[in-house]
Amino acid sequence: MFSMAITPTPTVLVTGAGGQTGQIVYKKLKERPDQFVARGLVRTEESKGKIGGADDVYVGDIRDAGSIVPAIQGTDFLIILTSAVPKVKPGFDPTKGGRPEYYYEEGAYPEQVDWLGQKNQIDAAKAAGVKQIVLVWKRKAEQYLADSGIPYTIIRAGGLLDKEGGIRELIVGKDDEILQTPTKAIAREDVAEVGIQALLFEESKYKAFDLASKPEDAGTPTKDFKALFASVTSKF
């Protein structure tokens, strides 16, 4: 007689769940309750309302390490999608052409959000015993994550497209060899899917790769994610 041990469904926390890609990841996780228990972390109550305001969405500031602990406690996996967001300077008139000038709000510069904010998340995840972290494209925090000892998957996505996912052949590469490909873009939905699939396969662990896709009419849509991750050889 084989006794099947019932393993609890893993809990996945998506930080930056109010952002464009974060919302997609959170929604995809919610659609797979048999595989994952979804959690989100957003910065404001307003963002929480925007994605449905469920009890599994926590409000916290990644720059304040203590405020993200409740969200990370009891989490098996962490997908980091937080990002410093530049704002357009007031007074820009798009009808006059020209390029808008951008600024960062006080305390929300990339150094604080993309570096210290990511570092706080990695530290909190390590303390909470998180089993794997998926990080989407933040160079400075990547090294810190690789050195943390936690199994990681670092996804360096090309230009993000707001297009339907699951219909293109995905390309993974390293050391910017992918830049040789004619398209360096990828649908946000595909980035979200790769981030979630990374939690399902051992082949994704301790890997870092560039991610792009072939044009819609070239190649066959990627369905075998295990093989995709297995084809990556670079650890950083």
mmCIF file with all atom_site columns, N, CA and C in Angstrom, residues 65-115:
data_model
loop_
_atom_site.group_PDB
_atom_site.id
_atom_site.type_symbol
_atom_site.label_atom_id
_atom_site.label_alt_id
_atom_site.label_comp_id
_atom_site.label_asym_id
_atom_site.label_entity_id
_atom_site.label_seq_id
_atom_site.pdbx_PDB_ins_code
_atom_site.Cartn_x
_atom_site.Cartn_y
_atom_site.Cartn_z
_atom_site.occupancy
_atom_site.B_iso_or_equiv
_atom_site.pdbx_formal_charge
_atom_site.auth_seq_id
_atom_site.auth_comp_id
_atom_site.auth_asym_id
_atom_site.auth_atom_id
_atom_site.pdbx_PDB_model_num
ATOM 1   N N  . ALA A 1 65  ? 10.887 47.463 5.910   1.00 0.00 ? 65  ALA A N  1
ATOM 2   C CA . ALA A 1 65  ? 10.979 45.995 5.987   1.00 0.00 ? 65  ALA A CA 1
ATOM 3   C C  . ALA A 1 65  ? 9.890  45.379 6.870   1.00 0.00 ? 65  ALA A C  1
ATOM 4   N N  . GLY A 1 66  ? 9.597  46.024 7.993   1.00 0.00 ? 66  GLY A N  1
ATOM 5   C CA . GLY A 1 66  ? 8.615  45.475 8.918   1.00 0.00 ? 66  GLY A CA 1
ATOM 6   C C  . GLY A 1 66  ? 7.212  45.376 8.333   1.00 0.00 ? 66  GLY A C  1
ATOM 7   N N  . SER A 1 67  ? 6.887  46.309 7.431   1.00 0.00 ? 67  SER A N  1
ATOM 8   C CA . SER A 1 67  ? 5.506  46.366 6.924   1.00 0.00 ? 67  SER A CA 1
ATOM 9   C C  . SER A 1 67  ? 5.188  45.249 5.936   1.00 0.00 ? 67  SER A C  1
ATOM 10  N N  . ILE A 1 68  ? 6.223  44.560 5.452   1.00 0.00 ? 68  ILE A N  1
ATOM 11  C CA . ILE A 1 68  ? 5.949  43.487 4.481   1.00 0.00 ? 68  ILE A CA 1
ATOM 12  C C  . ILE A 1 68  ? 5.991  42.100 5.110   1.00 0.00 ? 68  ILE A C  1
ATOM 13  N N  . VAL A 1 69  ? 6.365  42.046 6.398   1.00 0.00 ? 69  VAL A N  1
ATOM 14  C CA . VAL A 1 69  ? 6.468  40.749 7.081   1.00 0.00 ? 69  VAL A CA 1
ATOM 15  C C  . VAL A 1 69  ? 5.133  39.986 7.100   1.00 0.00 ? 69  VAL A C  1
ATOM 16  N N  . PRO A 1 70  ? 4.001  40.641 7.439   1.00 0.00 ? 70  PRO A N  1
ATOM 17  C CA . PRO A 1 70  ? 2.739  39.888 7.474   1.00 0.00 ? 70  PRO A CA 1
ATOM 18  C C  . PRO A 1 70  ? 2.418  39.212 6.144   1.00 0.00 ? 70  PRO A C  1
ATOM 19  N N  . ALA A 1 71  ? 2.718  39.881 5.050   1.00 0.00 ? 71  ALA A N  1
ATOM 20  C CA . ALA A 1 71  ? 2.410  39.315 3.728   1.00 0.00 ? 71  ALA A CA 1
ATOM 21  C C  . ALA A 1 71  ? 3.286  38.107 3.428   1.00 0.00 ? 71  ALA A C  1
ATOM 22  N N  . ILE A 1 72  ? 4.514  38.136 3.927   1.00 0.00 ? 72  ILE A N  1
ATOM 23  C CA . ILE A 1 72  ? 5.495  37.108 3.563   1.00 0.00 ? 72  ILE A CA 1
ATOM 24  C C  . ILE A 1 72  ? 5.474  35.896 4.507   1.00 0.00 ? 72  ILE A C  1
ATOM 25  N N  . GLN A 1 73  ? 4.921  36.091 5.715   1.00 0.00 ? 73  GLN A N  1
ATOM 26  C CA . GLN A 1 73  ? 4.840  34.975 6.669   1.00 0.00 ? 73  GLN A CA 1
ATOM 27  C C  . GLN A 1 73  ? 4.018  33.833 6.076   1.00 0.00 ? 73  GLN A C  1
ATOM 28  N N  . GLY A 1 74  ? 4.543  32.624 6.148   1.00 0.00 ? 74  GLY A N  1
ATOM 29  C CA . GLY A 1 74  ? 3.778  31.478 5.662   1.00 0.00 ? 74  GLY A CA 1
ATOM 30  C C  . GLY A 1 74  ? 3.725  31.356 4.146   1.00 0.00 ? 74  GLY A C  1
ATOM 31  N N  . THR A 1 75  ? 4.582  32.110 3.455   1.00 0.00 ? 75  THR A N  1
ATOM 32  C CA . THR A 1 75  ? 4.619  32.056 1.994   1.00 0.00 ? 75  THR A CA 1
ATOM 33  C C  . THR A 1 75  ? 5.659  31.034 1.531   1.00 0.00 ? 75  THR A C  1
ATOM 34  N N  . ASP A 1 76  ? 5.313  30.243 0.526   1.00 0.00 ? 76  ASP A N  1
ATOM 35  C CA . ASP A 1 76  ? 6.257  29.261 -0.023  1.00 0.00 ? 76  ASP A CA 1
ATOM 36  C C  . ASP A 1 76  ? 7.119  29.862 -1.129  1.00 0.00 ? 76  ASP A C  1
ATOM 37  N N  . PHE A 1 77  ? 6.476  30.680 -1.972  1.00 0.00 ? 77  PHE A N  1
ATOM 38  C CA . PHE A 1 77  ? 7.163  31.270 -3.122  1.00 0.00 ? 77  PHE A CA 1
ATOM 39  C C  . PHE A 1 77  ? 6.924  32.769 -3.160  1.00 0.00 ? 77  PHE A C  1
ATOM 40  N N  . LEU A 1 78  ? 7.909  33.482 -3.705  1.00 0.00 ? 78  LEU A N  1
ATOM 41  C CA . LEU A 1 78  ? 7.796  34.931 -3.843  1.00 0.00 ? 78  LEU A CA 1
ATOM 42  C C  . LEU A 1 78  ? 8.115  35.314 -5.287  1.00 0.00 ? 78  LEU A C  1
ATOM 43  N N  . ILE A 1 79  ? 7.218  36.076 -5.897  1.00 0.00 ? 79  ILE A N  1
ATOM 44  C CA . ILE A 1 79  ? 7.476  36.635 -7.234  1.00 0.00 ? 79  ILE A CA 1
ATOM 45  C C  . ILE A 1 79  ? 7.579  38.149 -7.064  1.00 0.00 ? 79  ILE A C  1
ATOM 46  N N  . ILE A 1 80  ? 8.772  38.682 -7.315  1.00 0.00 ? 80  ILE A N  1
ATOM 47  C CA . ILE A 1 80  ? 9.018  40.115 -7.102  1.00 0.00 ? 80  ILE A CA 1
ATOM 48  C C  . ILE A 1 80  ? 8.776  40.898 -8.394  1.00 0.00 ? 80  ILE A C  1
ATOM 49  N N  . LEU A 1 81  ? 7.775  41.765 -8.340  1.00 0.00 ? 81  LEU A N  1
ATOM 50  C CA . LEU A 1 81  ? 7.447  42.593 -9.508  1.00 0.00 ? 81  LEU A CA 1
ATOM 51  C C  . LEU A 1 81  ? 7.323  44.060 -9.125  1.00 0.00 ? 81  LEU A C  1
ATOM 52  N N  . THR A 1 82  ? 7.907  44.426 -7.994  1.00 0.00 ? 82  THR A N  1
ATOM 53  C CA . THR A 1 82  ? 7.864  45.835 -7.602  1.00 0.00 ? 82  THR A CA 1
ATOM 54  C C  . THR A 1 82  ? 8.849  46.619 -8.449  1.00 0.00 ? 82  THR A C  1
ATOM 55  N N  . SER A 1 83  ? 8.523  47.893 -8.686  1.00 0.00 ? 83  SER A N  1
ATOM 56  C CA . SER A 1 83  ? 9.381  48.698 -9.541  1.00 0.00 ? 83  SER A CA 1
ATOM 57  C C  . SER A 1 83  ? 9.176  50.174 -9.246  1.00 0.00 ? 83  SER A C  1
ATOM 58  N N  . ALA A 1 84  ? 10.266 50.930 -9.321  1.00 0.00 ? 84  ALA A N  1
ATOM 59  C CA . ALA A 1 84  ? 10.140 52.380 -9.192  1.00 0.00 ? 84  ALA A CA 1
ATOM 60  C C  . ALA A 1 84  ? 9.420  52.897 -10.436 1.00 0.00 ? 84  ALA A C  1
ATOM 61  N N  . VAL A 1 85  ? 8.410  53.708 -10.224 1.00 0.00 ? 85  VAL A N  1
ATOM 62  C CA . VAL A 1 85  ? 7.615  54.183 -11.364 1.00 0.00 ? 85  VAL A CA 1
ATOM 63  C C  . VAL A 1 85  ? 7.817  55.679 -11.550 1.00 0.00 ? 85  VAL A C  1
ATOM 64  N N  . PRO A 1 86  ? 8.426  56.065 -12.693 1.00 0.00 ? 86  PRO A N  1
ATOM 65  C CA . PRO A 1 86  ? 8.591  57.497 -12.935 1.00 0.00 ? 86  PRO A CA 1
ATOM 66  C C  . PRO A 1 86  ? 7.247  58.133 -13.288 1.00 0.00 ? 86  PRO A C  1
ATOM 67  N N  . LYS A 1 87  ? 7.068  59.382 -12.884 1.00 0.00 ? 87  LYS A N  1
ATOM 68  C CA . LYS A 1 87  ? 5.839  60.108 -13.214 1.00 0.00 ? 87  LYS A CA 1
ATOM 69  C C  . LYS A 1 87  ? 6.169  61.228 -14.192 1.00 0.00 ? 87  LYS A C  1
ATOM 70  N N  . VAL A 1 88  ? 5.189  61.585 -15.012 1.00 0.00 ? 88  VAL A N  1
ATOM 71  C CA . VAL A 1 88  ? 5.400  62.671 -15.979 1.00 0.00 ? 88  VAL A CA 1
ATOM 72  C C  . VAL A 1 88  ? 5.321  63.999 -15.241 1.00 0.00 ? 88  VAL A C  1
ATOM 73  N N  . LYS A 1 89  ? 6.280  64.871 -15.501 1.00 0.00 ? 89  LYS A N  1
ATOM 74  C CA . LYS A 1 89  ? 6.282  66.181 -14.843 1.00 0.00 ? 89  LYS A CA 1
ATOM 75  C C  . LYS A 1 89  ? 5.028  66.944 -15.239 1.00 0.00 ? 89  LYS A C  1
ATOM 76  N N  . PRO A 1 90  ? 4.433  67.665 -14.278 1.00 0.00 ? 90  PRO A N  1
ATOM 77  C CA . PRO A 1 90  ? 3.227  68.426 -14.586 1.00 0.00 ? 90  PRO A CA 1
ATOM 78  C C  . PRO A 1 90  ? 3.502  69.443 -15.691 1.00 0.00 ? 90  PRO A C  1
ATOM 79  N N  . GLY A 1 91  ? 2.457  69.746 -16.451 1.00 0.00 ? 91  GLY A N  1
ATOM 80  C CA . GLY A 1 91  ? 2.599  70.779 -17.472 1.00 0.00 ? 91  GLY A CA 1
ATOM 81  C C  . GLY A 1 91  ? 2.934  70.235 -18.846 1.00 0.00 ? 91  GLY A C  1
ATOM 82  N N  . PHE A 1 92  ? 3.126  68.913 -18.956 1.00 0.00 ? 92  PHE A N  1
ATOM 83  C CA . PHE A 1 92  ? 3.438  68.355 -20.271 1.00 0.00 ? 92  PHE A CA 1
ATOM 84  C C  . PHE A 1 92  ? 2.183  68.319 -21.133 1.00 0.00 ? 92  PHE A C  1
ATOM 85  N N  . ASP A 1 93  ? 2.296  68.855 -22.337 1.00 0.00 ? 93  ASP A N  1
ATOM 86  C CA . ASP A 1 93  ? 1.160  68.877 -23.261 1.00 0.00 ? 93  ASP A CA 1
ATOM 87  C C  . ASP A 1 93  ? 1.465  67.965 -24.439 1.00 0.00 ? 93  ASP A C  1
ATOM 88  N N  . PRO A 1 94  ? 0.840  66.768 -24.467 1.00 0.00 ? 94  PRO A N  1
ATOM 89  C CA . PRO A 1 94  ? 1.166  65.815 -25.535 1.00 0.00 ? 94  PRO A CA 1
ATOM 90  C C  . PRO A 1 94  ? 0.813  66.324 -26.932 1.00 0.00 ? 94  PRO A C  1
ATOM 91  N N  . THR A 1 95  ? -0.101 67.298 -26.996 1.00 0.00 ? 95  THR A N  1
ATOM 92  C CA . THR A 1 95  ? -0.511 67.798 -28.322 1.00 0.00 ? 95  THR A CA 1
ATOM 93  C C  . THR A 1 95  ? 0.595  68.618 -28.982 1.00 0.00 ? 95  THR A C  1
ATOM 94  N N  . LYS A 1 96  ? 1.558  69.065 -28.179 1.00 0.00 ? 96  LYS A N  1
ATOM 95  C CA . LYS A 1 96  ? 2.630  69.893 -28.742 1.00 0.00 ? 96  LYS A CA 1
ATOM 96  C C  . LYS A 1 96  ? 3.831  69.080 -29.194 1.00 0.00 ? 96  LYS A C  1
ATOM 97  N N  . GLY A 1 97  ? 3.706  67.761 -29.129 1.00 0.00 ? 97  GLY A N  1
ATOM 98  C CA . GLY A 1 97  ? 4.842  66.921 -29.519 1.00 0.00 ? 97  GLY A CA 1
ATOM 99  C C  . GLY A 1 97  ? 5.935  67.004 -28.470 1.00 0.00 ? 97  GLY A C  1
ATOM 100 N N  . GLY A 1 98  ? 7.120  66.538 -28.835 1.00 0.00 ? 98  GLY A N  1
ATOM 101 C CA . GLY A 1 98  ? 8.230  66.563 -27.874 1.00 0.00 ? 98  GLY A CA 1
ATOM 102 C C  . GLY A 1 98  ? 8.104  65.421 -26.890 1.00 0.00 ? 98  GLY A C  1
ATOM 103 N N  . ARG A 1 99  ? 9.112  65.290 -26.044 1.00 0.00 ? 99  ARG A N  1
ATOM 104 C CA . ARG A 1 99  ? 9.133  64.176 -25.091 1.00 0.00 ? 99  ARG A CA 1
ATOM 105 C C  . ARG A 1 99  ? 8.832  64.690 -23.697 1.00 0.00 ? 99  ARG A C  1
ATOM 106 N N  . PRO A 1 100 ? 8.025  63.938 -22.954 1.00 0.00 ? 100 PRO A N  1
ATOM 107 C CA . PRO A 1 100 ? 7.736  64.375 -21.587 1.00 0.00 ? 100 PRO A CA 1
ATOM 108 C C  . PRO A 1 100 ? 8.966  64.228 -20.703 1.00 0.00 ? 100 PRO A C  1
ATOM 109 N N  . GLU A 1 101 ? 9.034  65.048 -19.675 1.00 0.00 ? 101 GLU A N  1
ATOM 110 C CA . GLU A 1 101 ? 10.094 64.876 -18.672 1.00 0.00 ? 101 GLU A CA 1
ATOM 111 C C  . GLU A 1 101 ? 9.502  64.082 -17.518 1.00 0.00 ? 101 GLU A C  1
ATOM 112 N N  . TYR A 1 102 ? 10.324 63.236 -16.950 1.00 0.00 ? 102 TYR A N  1
ATOM 113 C CA . TYR A 1 102 ? 9.845  62.376 -15.865 1.00 0.00 ? 102 TYR A CA 1
ATOM 114 C C  . TYR A 1 102 ? 10.529 62.724 -14.552 1.00 0.00 ? 102 TYR A C  1
ATOM 115 N N  . TYR A 1 103 ? 9.878  62.361 -13.473 1.00 0.00 ? 103 TYR A N  1
ATOM 116 C CA . TYR A 1 103 ? 10.492 62.530 -12.158 1.00 0.00 ? 103 TYR A CA 1
ATOM 117 C C  . TYR A 1 103 ? 10.035 61.380 -11.259 1.00 0.00 ? 103 TYR A C  1
ATOM 118 N N  . TYR A 1 104 ? 10.757 61.181 -10.172 1.00 0.00 ? 104 TYR A N  1
ATOM 119 C CA . TYR A 1 104 ? 10.354 60.186 -9.170  1.00 0.00 ? 104 TYR A CA 1
ATOM 120 C C  . TYR A 1 104 ? 9.892  60.925 -7.927  1.00 0.00 ? 104 TYR A C  1
ATOM 121 N N  . GLU A 1 105 ? 8.844  60.418 -7.318  1.00 0.00 ? 105 GLU A N  1
ATOM 122 C CA . GLU A 1 105 ? 8.386  61.036 -6.076  1.00 0.00 ? 105 GLU A CA 1
ATOM 123 C C  . GLU A 1 105 ? 9.453  60.874 -5.009  1.00 0.00 ? 105 GLU A C  1
ATOM 124 N N  . GLU A 1 106 ? 9.477  61.817 -4.069  1.00 0.00 ? 106 GLU A N  1
ATOM 125 C CA . GLU A 1 106 ? 10.447 61.772 -2.970  1.00 0.00 ? 106 GLU A CA 1
ATOM 126 C C  . GLU A 1 106 ? 10.348 60.417 -2.257  1.00 0.00 ? 106 GLU A C  1
ATOM 127 N N  . GLY A 1 107 ? 11.492 59.763 -2.091  1.00 0.00 ? 107 GLY A N  1
ATOM 128 C CA . GLY A 1 107 ? 11.485 58.469 -1.407  1.00 0.00 ? 107 GLY A CA 1
ATOM 129 C C  . GLY A 1 107 ? 11.144 57.302 -2.317  1.00 0.00 ? 107 GLY A C  1
ATOM 130 N N  . ALA A 1 108 ? 10.886 57.594 -3.596  1.00 0.00 ? 108 ALA A N  1
ATOM 131 C CA . ALA A 1 108 ? 10.494 56.505 -4.510  1.00 0.00 ? 108 ALA A CA 1
ATOM 132 C C  . ALA A 1 108 ? 11.452 56.390 -5.691  1.00 0.00 ? 108 ALA A C  1
ATOM 133 N N  . TYR A 1 109 ? 12.710 56.752 -5.441  1.00 0.00 ? 109 TYR A N  1
ATOM 134 C CA . TYR A 1 109 ? 13.717 56.635 -6.499  1.00 0.00 ? 109 TYR A CA 1
ATOM 135 C C  . TYR A 1 109 ? 14.095 55.165 -6.689  1.00 0.00 ? 109 TYR A C  1
ATOM 136 N N  . PRO A 1 110 ? 14.621 54.827 -7.876  1.00 0.00 ? 110 PRO A N  1
ATOM 137 C CA . PRO A 1 110 ? 15.016 53.435 -8.115  1.00 0.00 ? 110 PRO A CA 1
ATOM 138 C C  . PRO A 1 110 ? 15.936 52.880 -7.027  1.00 0.00 ? 110 PRO A C  1
ATOM 139 N N  . GLU A 1 111 ? 16.840 53.708 -6.517  1.00 0.00 ? 111 GLU A N  1
ATOM 140 C CA . GLU A 1 111 ? 17.767 53.245 -5.476  1.00 0.00 ? 111 GLU A CA 1
ATOM 141 C C  . GLU A 1 111 ? 16.982 52.724 -4.261  1.00 0.00 ? 111 GLU A C  1
ATOM 142 N N  . GLN A 1 112 ? 15.905 53.429 -3.914  1.00 0.00 ? 112 GLN A N  1
ATOM 143 C CA . GLN A 1 112 ? 15.135 53.045 -2.723  1.00 0.00 ? 112 GLN A CA 1
ATOM 144 C C  . GLN A 1 112 ? 14.181 51.890 -3.013  1.00 0.00 ? 112 GLN A C  1
ATOM 145 N N  . VAL A 1 113 ? 13.552 51.940 -4.186  1.00 0.00 ? 113 VAL A N  1
ATOM 146 C CA . VAL A 1 113 ? 12.535 50.935 -4.495  1.00 0.00 ? 113 VAL A CA 1
ATOM 147 C C  . VAL A 1 113 ? 13.160 49.678 -5.104  1.00 0.00 ? 113 VAL A C  1
ATOM 148 N N  . ASP A 1 114 ? 13.952 49.882 -6.158  1.00 0.00 ? 114 ASP A N  1
ATOM 149 C CA . ASP A 1 114 ? 14.466 48.728 -6.888  1.00 0.00 ? 114 ASP A CA 1
ATOM 150 C C  . ASP A 1 114 ? 15.606 48.033 -6.151  1.00 0.00 ? 114 ASP A C  1
ATOM 151 N N  . TRP A 1 115 ? 16.391 48.793 -5.394  1.00 0.00 ? 115 TRP A N  1
ATOM 152 C CA . TRP A 1 115 ? 17.493 48.143 -4.683  1.00 0.00 ? 115 TRP A CA 1
ATOM 153 C C  . TRP A 1 115 ? 17.104 47.833 -3.241  1.00 0.00 ? 115 TRP A C  1
#
